mmCIF file of C-alpha atoms in Angstrom:
data_model
loop_
_atom_site.group_PDB
_atom_site.id
_atom_site.type_symbol
_atom_site.label_atom_id
_atom_site.label_comp_id
_atom_site.label_asym_id
_atom_site.label_seq_id
_atom_site.Cartn_x
_atom_site.Cartn_y
_atom_site.Cartn_z
ATOM 1 C CA MET A 874 0.053 -0.025 0.024
ATOM 2 C CA TYR A 875 2.818 2.437 0.956
ATOM 3 C CA SER A 876 4.315 3.189 -2.222
ATOM 4 C CA LEU A 877 1.219 4.278 -4.014
ATOM 5 C CA HIS A 878 0.039 6.229 -0.744
ATOM 6 C CA LYS A 879 3.290 7.941 -0.857
ATOM 7 C CA LEU A 880 2.901 8.980 -4.503
ATOM 8 C CA LEU A 881 -0.562 10.085 -3.824
ATOM 9 C CA TRP A 882 0.938 12.342 -1.113
ATOM 10 C CA ASP A 883 3.791 13.457 -3.017
ATOM 11 C CA ILE A 884 1.443 14.642 -5.985
ATOM 12 C CA ARG A 885 -0.697 16.436 -3.463
ATOM 13 C CA LYS A 886 2.418 18.248 -2.100
ATOM 14 C CA ASP A 887 4.387 18.917 -5.385
ATOM 15 C CA PRO A 888 2.791 20.641 -8.219
ATOM 16 C CA ASP A 889 5.826 19.940 -10.468
ATOM 17 C CA LEU A 890 5.691 16.134 -9.803
ATOM 18 C CA ALA A 891 1.828 16.429 -10.317
ATOM 19 C CA ASP A 892 2.678 18.013 -13.898
ATOM 20 C CA ARG A 893 5.302 15.729 -14.888
ATOM 21 C CA TYR A 894 2.859 12.772 -13.804
ATOM 22 C CA ARG A 895 0.346 14.059 -16.064
ATOM 23 C CA ALA A 896 2.705 14.394 -18.954
ATOM 24 C CA ASP A 897 4.343 10.880 -18.512
ATOM 25 C CA PRO A 898 3.205 8.646 -15.655
ATOM 26 C CA ASP A 899 5.318 5.466 -16.122
ATOM 27 C CA PRO A 900 8.817 6.586 -15.115
ATOM 28 C CA ILE A 901 7.152 7.925 -11.887
ATOM 29 C CA LEU A 902 5.272 4.826 -11.361
ATOM 30 C CA ASP A 903 8.572 2.943 -11.979
ATOM 31 C CA SER A 904 10.445 5.240 -9.530
ATOM 32 C CA TYR A 905 7.930 4.539 -6.923
ATOM 33 C CA GLY A 906 8.162 0.835 -7.461
ATOM 34 C CA ILE A 907 4.380 0.598 -8.155
ATOM 35 C CA SER A 908 3.305 -2.521 -9.966
ATOM 36 C CA GLY A 909 0.412 -4.653 -10.346
ATOM 37 C CA GLU A 910 -3.113 -3.789 -10.063
ATOM 38 C CA ASP A 911 -2.163 -0.659 -8.028
ATOM 39 C CA ARG A 912 -0.112 0.668 -11.069
ATOM 40 C CA THR A 913 -3.065 -0.234 -13.362
ATOM 41 C CA ALA A 914 -5.318 1.820 -11.260
ATOM 42 C CA MET A 915 -3.172 4.838 -10.760
ATOM 43 C CA ARG A 916 -2.118 4.720 -14.339
ATOM 44 C CA GLU A 917 -5.557 4.892 -15.705
ATOM 45 C CA LEU A 918 -6.473 7.461 -12.772
ATOM 46 C CA ASP A 919 -9.188 4.777 -11.789
ATOM 47 C CA PHE A 920 -10.183 6.567 -8.714
ATOM 48 C CA LYS A 921 -12.894 3.923 -7.977
ATOM 49 C CA ALA A 922 -10.326 1.055 -8.104
ATOM 50 C CA MET A 923 -8.104 2.551 -5.638
ATOM 51 C CA TYR A 924 -10.898 3.265 -3.243
ATOM 52 C CA GLU A 925 -11.986 -0.452 -3.418
ATOM 53 C CA ARG A 926 -8.562 -1.461 -3.080
ATOM 54 C CA GLY A 927 -8.346 0.230 0.338
ATOM 55 C CA PHE A 928 -6.418 3.433 -0.338
ATOM 56 C CA ASN A 929 -7.166 6.405 1.618
ATOM 57 C CA PRO A 930 -10.001 8.572 0.030
ATOM 58 C CA TYR A 931 -8.719 11.782 1.260
ATOM 59 C CA LEU A 932 -5.297 11.039 -0.495
ATOM 60 C CA ILE A 933 -7.108 9.861 -3.370
ATOM 61 C CA TYR A 934 -9.290 12.972 -3.753
ATOM 62 C CA PHE A 935 -6.528 15.371 -3.001
ATOM 63 C CA CYS A 936 -4.259 13.652 -5.622
ATOM 64 C CA ALA A 937 -7.139 13.914 -8.374
ATOM 65 C CA ILE A 938 -7.568 17.573 -7.716
ATOM 66 C CA GLN A 939 -3.749 18.179 -8.006
ATOM 67 C CA LEU A 940 -3.931 16.373 -11.269
ATOM 68 C CA LYS A 941 -6.421 18.730 -12.388
ATOM 69 C CA VAL A 942 -9.375 16.330 -12.301
ATOM 70 C CA ASP A 943 -12.615 18.332 -12.063
ATOM 71 C CA ARG A 944 -14.207 17.669 -8.555
ATOM 72 C CA ALA A 945 -17.618 16.649 -10.167
ATOM 73 C CA ASP A 946 -15.805 14.302 -12.421
ATOM 74 C CA TYR A 947 -14.167 12.800 -9.618
ATOM 75 C CA TYR A 948 -17.329 12.112 -7.640
ATOM 76 C CA ALA A 949 -19.071 10.899 -10.958
ATOM 77 C CA GLN A 950 -16.229 8.351 -11.097
ATOM 78 C CA ILE A 951 -16.092 7.237 -7.564
ATOM 79 C CA ARG A 952 -19.999 6.756 -7.624
ATOM 80 C CA GLY A 953 -19.469 4.618 -10.795
ATOM 81 C CA GLU A 954 -21.661 6.921 -12.748
ATOM 82 C CA LYS A 955 -18.875 7.496 -15.222
ATOM 83 C CA ASN A 956 -15.482 5.720 -16.309
ATOM 84 C CA MET B 1304 2.990 38.613 44.605
ATOM 85 C CA ALA B 1305 3.111 35.214 43.278
ATOM 86 C CA GLN B 1306 1.692 34.785 39.917
ATOM 87 C CA THR B 1307 -1.588 32.690 39.813
ATOM 88 C CA THR B 1308 -1.754 29.471 37.780
ATOM 89 C CA GLY B 1309 -3.787 29.467 34.370
ATOM 90 C CA ARG B 1310 -7.291 28.339 33.699
ATOM 91 C CA VAL B 1311 -9.358 27.091 30.702
ATOM 92 C CA VAL B 1312 -11.588 29.857 30.852
ATOM 93 C CA GLY B 1313 -13.771 28.906 27.748
ATOM 94 C CA ALA B 1314 -14.228 26.037 25.226
ATOM 95 C CA PHE B 1315 -15.597 26.170 21.915
ATOM 96 C CA THR B 1316 -16.214 23.673 18.911
ATOM 97 C CA ALA B 1317 -16.927 24.347 15.239
ATOM 98 C CA SER B 1318 -16.984 22.601 11.846
ATOM 99 C CA HIS B 1319 -14.412 23.354 9.454
ATOM 100 C CA SER B 1320 -15.959 22.849 5.983
ATOM 101 C CA PRO B 1321 -14.245 24.906 3.274
ATOM 102 C CA GLY B 1322 -17.733 25.814 2.318
ATOM 103 C CA ILE B 1323 -18.126 27.650 5.304
ATOM 104 C CA THR B 1324 -15.717 30.554 4.005
ATOM 105 C CA GLY B 1325 -15.046 29.502 0.392
ATOM 106 C CA TRP B 1326 -18.588 29.391 -1.072
ATOM 107 C CA PRO B 1327 -20.918 30.458 1.726
ATOM 108 C CA GLU B 1328 -23.442 31.663 -0.721
ATOM 109 C CA ARG B 1329 -24.328 28.253 -2.053
ATOM 110 C CA ALA B 1330 -26.242 27.320 1.360
ATOM 111 C CA GLU B 1331 -29.738 28.109 1.955
ATOM 112 C CA PRO B 1332 -29.682 31.667 3.194
ATOM 113 C CA ALA B 1333 -31.438 30.681 6.456
ATOM 114 C CA LYS B 1334 -28.731 27.930 7.274
ATOM 115 C CA ARG B 1335 -26.006 30.506 6.055
ATOM 116 C CA ALA B 1336 -27.387 33.006 8.492
ATOM 117 C CA ALA B 1337 -27.799 30.686 11.395
ATOM 118 C CA VAL B 1338 -24.144 29.182 11.113
ATOM 119 C CA GLU B 1339 -22.593 32.859 10.683
ATOM 120 C CA SER B 1340 -24.634 34.069 13.437
ATOM 121 C CA ALA B 1341 -23.598 31.399 15.605
ATOM 122 C CA PHE B 1342 -19.768 32.188 14.804
ATOM 123 C CA ALA B 1343 -20.397 35.576 15.529
ATOM 124 C CA GLU B 1344 -21.731 34.781 19.025
ATOM 125 C CA ALA B 1345 -18.799 32.618 19.752
ATOM 126 C CA ARG B 1346 -16.390 35.217 18.638
ATOM 127 C CA SER B 1347 -17.812 37.670 21.048
ATOM 128 C CA ARG B 1348 -17.806 35.332 23.923
ATOM 129 C CA ILE B 1349 -13.993 34.548 23.079
ATOM 130 C CA ASP B 1350 -13.257 38.274 22.984
ATOM 131 C CA ALA B 1351 -15.039 38.768 26.323
ATOM 132 C CA LEU B 1352 -12.962 36.063 27.714
ATOM 133 C CA ALA B 1353 -9.766 37.839 26.839
ATOM 134 C CA PRO B 1354 -7.602 34.719 26.567
ATOM 135 C CA ASP B 1355 -3.891 35.025 26.498
ATOM 136 C CA ALA B 1356 -3.714 31.840 24.444
ATOM 137 C CA VAL B 1357 -5.947 29.654 22.480
ATOM 138 C CA VAL B 1358 -5.283 25.837 22.471
ATOM 139 C CA ALA B 1359 -6.536 24.910 19.040
ATOM 140 C CA VAL B 1360 -7.469 21.335 18.494
ATOM 141 C CA SER B 1361 -8.236 19.908 15.058
ATOM 142 C CA VAL B 1362 -7.313 17.182 12.612
ATOM 143 C CA GLU B 1363 -5.127 17.960 9.444
ATOM 144 C CA HIS B 1364 -5.722 16.725 6.016
ATOM 145 C CA PHE B 1365 -2.510 15.091 4.840
ATOM 146 C CA THR B 1366 -1.214 18.816 4.819
ATOM 147 C CA ASN B 1367 1.763 17.982 7.146
ATOM 148 C CA PHE B 1368 1.721 14.333 8.203
ATOM 149 C CA HIS B 1369 1.428 11.298 5.711
ATOM 150 C CA LEU B 1370 1.365 7.636 6.057
ATOM 151 C CA GLY B 1371 5.034 7.447 6.343
ATOM 152 C CA ASN B 1372 4.673 9.151 9.767
ATOM 153 C CA LEU B 1373 1.018 9.819 11.175
ATOM 154 C CA PRO B 1374 0.873 10.604 14.700
ATOM 155 C CA ALA B 1375 -2.331 9.979 16.713
ATOM 156 C CA PHE B 1376 -1.678 13.190 18.646
ATOM 157 C CA ALA B 1377 0.808 15.956 18.000
ATOM 158 C CA VAL B 1378 1.360 19.205 19.873
ATOM 159 C CA ALA B 1379 3.321 22.091 18.255
ATOM 160 C CA THR B 1380 5.219 24.554 19.698
ATOM 161 C CA SER B 1381 6.240 27.221 17.244
ATOM 162 C CA ASP B 1382 5.757 30.881 17.380
ATOM 163 C CA SER B 1383 4.098 31.202 14.116
ATOM 164 C CA TYR B 1384 2.083 28.984 11.548
ATOM 165 C CA LEU B 1385 1.474 29.677 7.893
ATOM 166 C CA GLY B 1386 -1.975 29.264 6.770
ATOM 167 C CA PRO B 1387 -3.544 28.418 4.355
ATOM 168 C CA VAL B 1388 -0.674 26.118 3.132
ATOM 169 C CA THR B 1389 -0.669 27.291 -0.592
ATOM 170 C CA LYS B 1390 -1.853 30.378 -2.175
ATOM 171 C CA GLU B 1391 -4.121 28.170 -4.165
ATOM 172 C CA MET B 1392 -5.534 26.695 -0.934
ATOM 173 C CA GLY B 1393 -5.966 30.419 0.202
ATOM 174 C CA GLU B 1394 -8.062 31.083 -2.849
ATOM 175 C CA PHE B 1395 -10.236 27.897 -2.567
ATOM 176 C CA LEU B 1396 -11.000 28.645 1.066
ATOM 177 C CA ASN B 1397 -11.276 32.684 0.475
ATOM 178 C CA VAL B 1398 -8.818 33.000 3.446
ATOM 179 C CA ALA B 1399 -5.707 35.323 2.737
ATOM 180 C CA GLN B 1400 -2.501 33.306 3.358
ATOM 181 C CA HIS B 1401 -0.768 34.851 6.330
ATOM 182 C CA GLN B 1402 0.961 33.660 9.758
ATOM 183 C CA TYR B 1403 -0.879 32.749 12.687
ATOM 184 C CA PRO B 1404 0.911 33.680 16.007
ATOM 185 C CA GLY B 1405 1.924 30.659 18.055
ATOM 186 C CA HIS B 1406 2.238 30.545 21.853
ATOM 187 C CA SER B 1407 5.662 28.693 22.004
ATOM 188 C CA ARG B 1408 5.970 28.716 25.680
ATOM 189 C CA LEU B 1409 2.727 27.313 26.304
ATOM 190 C CA GLY B 1410 3.116 24.857 23.650
ATOM 191 C CA ARG B 1411 6.466 23.646 25.046
ATOM 192 C CA HIS B 1412 4.898 23.307 28.526
ATOM 193 C CA MET B 1413 2.014 21.363 27.053
ATOM 194 C CA TYR B 1414 4.419 18.890 25.474
ATOM 195 C CA GLU B 1415 6.363 18.204 28.501
ATOM 196 C CA PHE B 1416 3.279 18.029 30.556
ATOM 197 C CA ALA B 1417 1.699 15.521 28.321
ATOM 198 C CA LEU B 1418 4.910 13.333 28.485
ATOM 199 C CA GLU B 1419 4.645 13.569 32.348
ATOM 200 C CA SER B 1420 1.125 12.505 32.015
ATOM 201 C CA ASP B 1421 1.711 9.338 30.293
ATOM 202 C CA PHE B 1422 0.705 10.836 26.767
ATOM 203 C CA ASP B 1423 3.233 10.597 23.988
ATOM 204 C CA PRO B 1424 2.204 12.964 21.333
ATOM 205 C CA ALA B 1425 4.454 14.110 18.498
ATOM 206 C CA LEU B 1426 6.678 17.075 19.014
ATOM 207 C CA VAL B 1427 6.209 19.639 16.113
ATOM 208 C CA GLU B 1428 8.590 22.332 16.709
ATOM 209 C CA GLY B 1429 8.154 24.055 13.550
ATOM 210 C CA GLY B 1430 6.849 23.810 9.894
ATOM 211 C CA LEU B 1431 3.496 22.815 10.734
ATOM 212 C CA GLU B 1432 1.098 24.629 8.323
ATOM 213 C CA PHE B 1433 -2.783 24.948 8.471
ATOM 214 C CA ASP B 1434 -5.248 23.814 5.901
ATOM 215 C CA GLU B 1435 -9.197 24.311 6.537
ATOM 216 C CA ASN B 1436 -8.670 22.745 10.029
ATOM 217 C CA PHE B 1437 -7.881 26.049 11.573
ATOM 218 C CA CYS B 1438 -8.087 28.668 8.619
ATOM 219 C CA VAL B 1439 -11.899 28.255 8.220
ATOM 220 C CA PRO B 1440 -13.231 28.597 11.661
ATOM 221 C CA PHE B 1441 -10.653 30.997 12.833
ATOM 222 C CA LYS B 1442 -11.688 33.458 9.974
ATOM 223 C CA HIS B 1443 -15.065 33.792 11.969
ATOM 224 C CA LEU B 1444 -13.534 33.110 15.485
ATOM 225 C CA ASP B 1445 -10.421 35.364 15.207
ATOM 226 C CA PRO B 1446 -10.337 37.236 12.030
ATOM 227 C CA GLU B 1447 -7.537 39.404 12.913
ATOM 228 C CA SER B 1448 -5.416 36.290 13.961
ATOM 229 C CA LYS B 1449 -4.683 38.085 17.488
ATOM 230 C CA TYR B 1450 -4.710 35.300 19.819
ATOM 231 C CA PRO B 1451 -1.395 33.147 19.995
ATOM 232 C CA LEU B 1452 -2.121 29.285 19.312
ATOM 233 C CA VAL B 1453 -0.961 26.074 20.668
ATOM 234 C CA PRO B 1454 -2.097 23.744 17.784
ATOM 235 C CA ILE B 1455 -2.746 20.302 18.680
ATOM 236 C CA ILE B 1456 -3.428 17.753 15.861
ATOM 237 C CA VAL B 1457 -5.530 14.621 16.381
ATOM 238 C CA ASN B 1458 -5.685 11.854 13.823
ATOM 239 C CA GLY B 1459 -9.195 12.032 12.299
ATOM 240 C CA VAL B 1460 -8.170 11.050 8.758
ATOM 241 C CA ASN B 1461 -6.918 7.556 8.683
ATOM 242 C CA PRO B 1462 -7.770 4.447 10.600
ATOM 243 C CA PRO B 1463 -7.365 3.302 13.329
ATOM 244 C CA TRP B 1464 -8.063 6.390 15.144
ATOM 245 C CA PRO B 1465 -7.466 7.112 18.743
ATOM 246 C CA THR B 1466 -10.583 6.283 20.855
ATOM 247 C CA VAL B 1467 -13.093 8.823 22.123
ATOM 248 C CA ARG B 1468 -12.167 8.092 25.532
ATOM 249 C CA ARG B 1469 -8.327 8.786 24.680
ATOM 250 C CA CYS B 1470 -9.395 12.035 23.255
ATOM 251 C CA HIS B 1471 -11.331 13.213 26.081
ATOM 252 C CA ASP B 1472 -8.684 12.109 28.537
ATOM 253 C CA PHE B 1473 -6.138 14.374 26.380
ATOM 254 C CA GLY B 1474 -8.609 17.238 26.960
ATOM 255 C CA ARG B 1475 -8.413 16.584 30.570
ATOM 256 C CA MET B 1476 -4.765 16.547 30.562
ATOM 257 C CA ILE B 1477 -4.678 19.961 28.639
ATOM 258 C CA ARG B 1478 -6.650 21.353 31.629
ATOM 259 C CA ARG B 1479 -4.290 20.044 34.225
ATOM 260 C CA ALA B 1480 -1.181 21.334 32.016
ATOM 261 C CA VAL B 1481 -2.871 24.916 31.808
ATOM 262 C CA GLU B 1482 -3.362 24.954 35.420
ATOM 263 C CA ALA B 1483 0.218 23.820 36.204
ATOM 264 C CA GLN B 1484 1.761 27.026 34.679
ATOM 265 C CA THR B 1485 1.859 30.764 34.870
ATOM 266 C CA GLU B 1486 2.814 32.077 31.411
ATOM 267 C CA ALA B 1487 -0.887 32.023 30.038
ATOM 268 C CA GLN B 1488 -3.321 33.014 32.729
ATOM 269 C CA ARG B 1489 -6.480 32.847 30.700
ATOM 270 C CA VAL B 1490 -6.654 29.884 28.109
ATOM 271 C CA VAL B 1491 -9.396 29.011 25.727
ATOM 272 C CA VAL B 1492 -9.566 25.622 23.939
ATOM 273 C CA ILE B 1493 -11.275 25.562 20.540
ATOM 274 C CA GLY B 1494 -11.969 21.995 18.687
ATOM 275 C CA THR B 1495 -12.687 22.142 15.104
ATOM 276 C CA GLY B 1496 -14.060 19.260 12.733
ATOM 277 C CA GLY B 1497 -17.086 17.427 12.046
ATOM 278 C CA LEU B 1498 -19.824 16.772 12.092
ATOM 279 C CA SER B 1499 -21.205 14.253 9.550
ATOM 280 C CA HIS B 1500 -19.706 14.169 6.178
ATOM 281 C CA TRP B 1501 -17.956 12.124 3.652
ATOM 282 C CA VAL B 1502 -14.616 13.212 1.810
ATOM 283 C CA GLY B 1503 -13.574 11.622 -1.405
ATOM 284 C CA LEU B 1504 -16.342 8.873 -1.064
ATOM 285 C CA PRO B 1505 -19.644 7.994 -3.106
ATOM 286 C CA GLU B 1506 -21.687 9.374 -0.007
ATOM 287 C CA SER B 1507 -20.026 12.600 -0.264
ATOM 288 C CA GLY B 1508 -22.854 15.511 -0.090
ATOM 289 C CA GLN B 1509 -24.972 13.449 2.261
ATOM 290 C CA ILE B 1510 -25.709 14.423 5.705
ATOM 291 C CA ASN B 1511 -26.341 11.945 8.579
ATOM 292 C CA THR B 1512 -28.918 14.028 10.454
ATOM 293 C CA GLU B 1513 -29.720 11.496 12.699
ATOM 294 C CA PHE B 1514 -26.036 10.830 13.907
ATOM 295 C CA ASP B 1515 -25.611 14.612 14.177
ATOM 296 C CA ARG B 1516 -28.569 15.422 16.210
ATOM 297 C CA ASP B 1517 -27.965 12.239 18.557
ATOM 298 C CA PHE B 1518 -24.175 13.531 19.042
ATOM 299 C CA ILE B 1519 -25.409 16.986 19.769
ATOM 300 C CA GLY B 1520 -27.945 15.621 22.286
ATOM 301 C CA ARG B 1521 -25.058 13.682 24.070
ATOM 302 C CA PHE B 1522 -22.746 16.897 23.782
ATOM 303 C CA GLU B 1523 -25.313 19.103 25.259
ATOM 304 C CA SER B 1524 -26.238 16.728 28.100
ATOM 305 C CA GLY B 1525 -22.585 16.646 29.517
ATOM 306 C CA ASP B 1526 -23.192 13.086 30.223
ATOM 307 C CA GLU B 1527 -19.831 11.345 29.789
ATOM 308 C CA SER B 1528 -20.830 7.814 29.674
ATOM 309 C CA ARG B 1529 -22.985 8.574 26.798
ATOM 310 C CA LEU B 1530 -20.461 10.752 25.045
ATOM 311 C CA LEU B 1531 -17.610 8.395 25.479
ATOM 312 C CA SER B 1532 -19.318 5.019 24.234
ATOM 313 C CA TYR B 1533 -18.894 5.679 20.471
ATOM 314 C CA THR B 1534 -17.051 2.816 18.621
ATOM 315 C CA ALA B 1535 -15.272 3.675 15.607
ATOM 316 C CA GLU B 1536 -17.702 1.734 13.626
ATOM 317 C CA GLU B 1537 -20.698 4.102 14.934
ATOM 318 C CA ILE B 1538 -18.825 7.180 13.923
ATOM 319 C CA ASP B 1539 -18.175 5.808 10.485
ATOM 320 C CA ALA B 1540 -21.873 5.820 9.781
ATOM 321 C CA ALA B 1541 -21.762 9.598 9.682
ATOM 322 C CA GLY B 1542 -18.724 9.228 7.207
ATOM 323 C CA ASN B 1543 -14.879 9.346 7.181
ATOM 324 C CA GLY B 1544 -15.110 13.077 8.178
ATOM 325 C CA ALA B 1545 -17.122 12.452 11.206
ATOM 326 C CA HIS B 1546 -13.988 11.020 12.707
ATOM 327 C CA GLU B 1547 -13.116 14.693 13.294
ATOM 328 C CA ILE B 1548 -15.609 14.795 16.288
ATOM 329 C CA ARG B 1549 -12.620 13.655 18.351
ATOM 330 C CA THR B 1550 -11.470 17.025 18.439
ATOM 331 C CA TRP B 1551 -14.877 17.941 19.987
ATOM 332 C CA LEU B 1552 -14.193 15.332 22.476
ATOM 333 C CA VAL B 1553 -10.653 16.801 23.460
ATOM 334 C CA ALA B 1554 -12.451 20.351 24.055
ATOM 335 C CA ALA B 1555 -15.110 18.629 26.153
ATOM 336 C CA GLY B 1556 -12.365 16.961 28.076
ATOM 337 C CA SER B 1557 -10.615 20.184 28.806
ATOM 338 C CA VAL B 1558 -13.842 21.514 30.634
ATOM 339 C CA GLN B 1559 -16.011 18.750 31.519
ATOM 340 C CA VAL B 1560 -19.352 20.784 31.550
ATOM 341 C CA PRO B 1561 -22.381 20.550 29.223
ATOM 342 C CA PHE B 1562 -22.123 22.563 25.886
ATOM 343 C CA ASP B 1563 -24.627 24.859 24.049
ATOM 344 C CA VAL B 1564 -24.843 24.081 20.397
ATOM 345 C CA LEU B 1565 -25.304 27.436 19.145
ATOM 346 C CA ALA B 1566 -26.204 26.301 15.563
ATOM 347 C CA TYR B 1567 -26.647 23.088 13.799
ATOM 348 C CA GLU B 1568 -27.582 23.015 10.089
ATOM 349 C CA PRO B 1569 -27.123 20.165 7.647
ATOM 350 C CA VAL B 1570 -25.635 21.780 4.485
ATOM 351 C CA PRO B 1571 -25.214 19.433 1.531
ATOM 352 C CA GLU B 1572 -23.740 22.415 -0.419
ATOM 353 C CA TRP B 1573 -21.028 22.441 2.147
ATOM 354 C CA LEU B 1574 -20.853 18.602 2.278
ATOM 355 C CA THR B 1575 -21.198 18.854 6.145
ATOM 356 C CA GLY B 1576 -23.435 18.706 9.181
ATOM 357 C CA THR B 1577 -22.262 22.058 10.283
ATOM 358 C CA ALA B 1578 -22.372 23.391 13.976
ATOM 359 C CA VAL B 1579 -20.849 25.654 16.348
ATOM 360 C CA ALA B 1580 -20.896 25.030 20.172
ATOM 361 C CA ALA B 1581 -19.997 26.721 23.578
ATOM 362 C CA ALA B 1582 -19.179 25.139 26.672
ATOM 363 C CA ARG B 1583 -21.396 26.090 29.711
ATOM 364 C CA VAL B 1584 -18.473 27.566 31.691
#
């Protein structure tokens, strides 16, 4: 859990990291050692999957906002109304 | 003449939803008026108490701490605190970014007294920055940031959380700490957070009015057995944000008297069951 939790927090705190993640996520996912289903969920910004996998909703939400995801879109996705 | 020891002269609690300051106009006008009037009443009572220091108790939302180091309790001892943490958050909350004064001597005493009292909070000597936890309610309660603060952070954002009983005990320890020093004669305790709300979850925007009204009933009764009987699961029924009521338990422990709830309004537009309360000191 910790690697992705760390990335979610780092993106919340570091706008430059957020920009770099939006441009090219794979090198950052590599550097955090995030693999498997966690990586798929984060790479696709599948917030619902992250929530279902037990990640902290505050961190998922704050990270989404930092990645310039619209709040309404975030909630539509987490409610399963939109992919 | 020997200096007299300090006293907790008042305690207050309030919600800290970003909407309270960030987008107040979206609430129904009557609800907004009730909440703002309650904040104004609390502010005038605080001013009348003329505190030398305010012990400010809240959670923090992954602004300072993260899952590599998440204290159950933390005591800050700095002489100033930046809030809101970023300019962007300042715009979001509609709170101008500024330095809040800290009461470092009382903070240091509080930390030492906690250790001597078998509590083991994290020490935060500097660098603590505020998010909505303090910036939102203090815009109403102390708009000029004139009262020096001792910020105390309780984990309300990631399970497992400290028990409600432990939070109440922490509040009782705060009172003993205040009474064991002479630096700050008149101390007000302010707890912020809650009531029901969900952050980042499918239920976000719902309000659990049944939970909120029951909690208010317990809080106003001063019946500690009812107030301290909450399990984490019971609180979870009112959302991940409802775990912030731990800050209300700390405030309650610091005075151990019933509170008057000055306003309670379920405000879906602010995503929160919104309340302001004052201890019947």
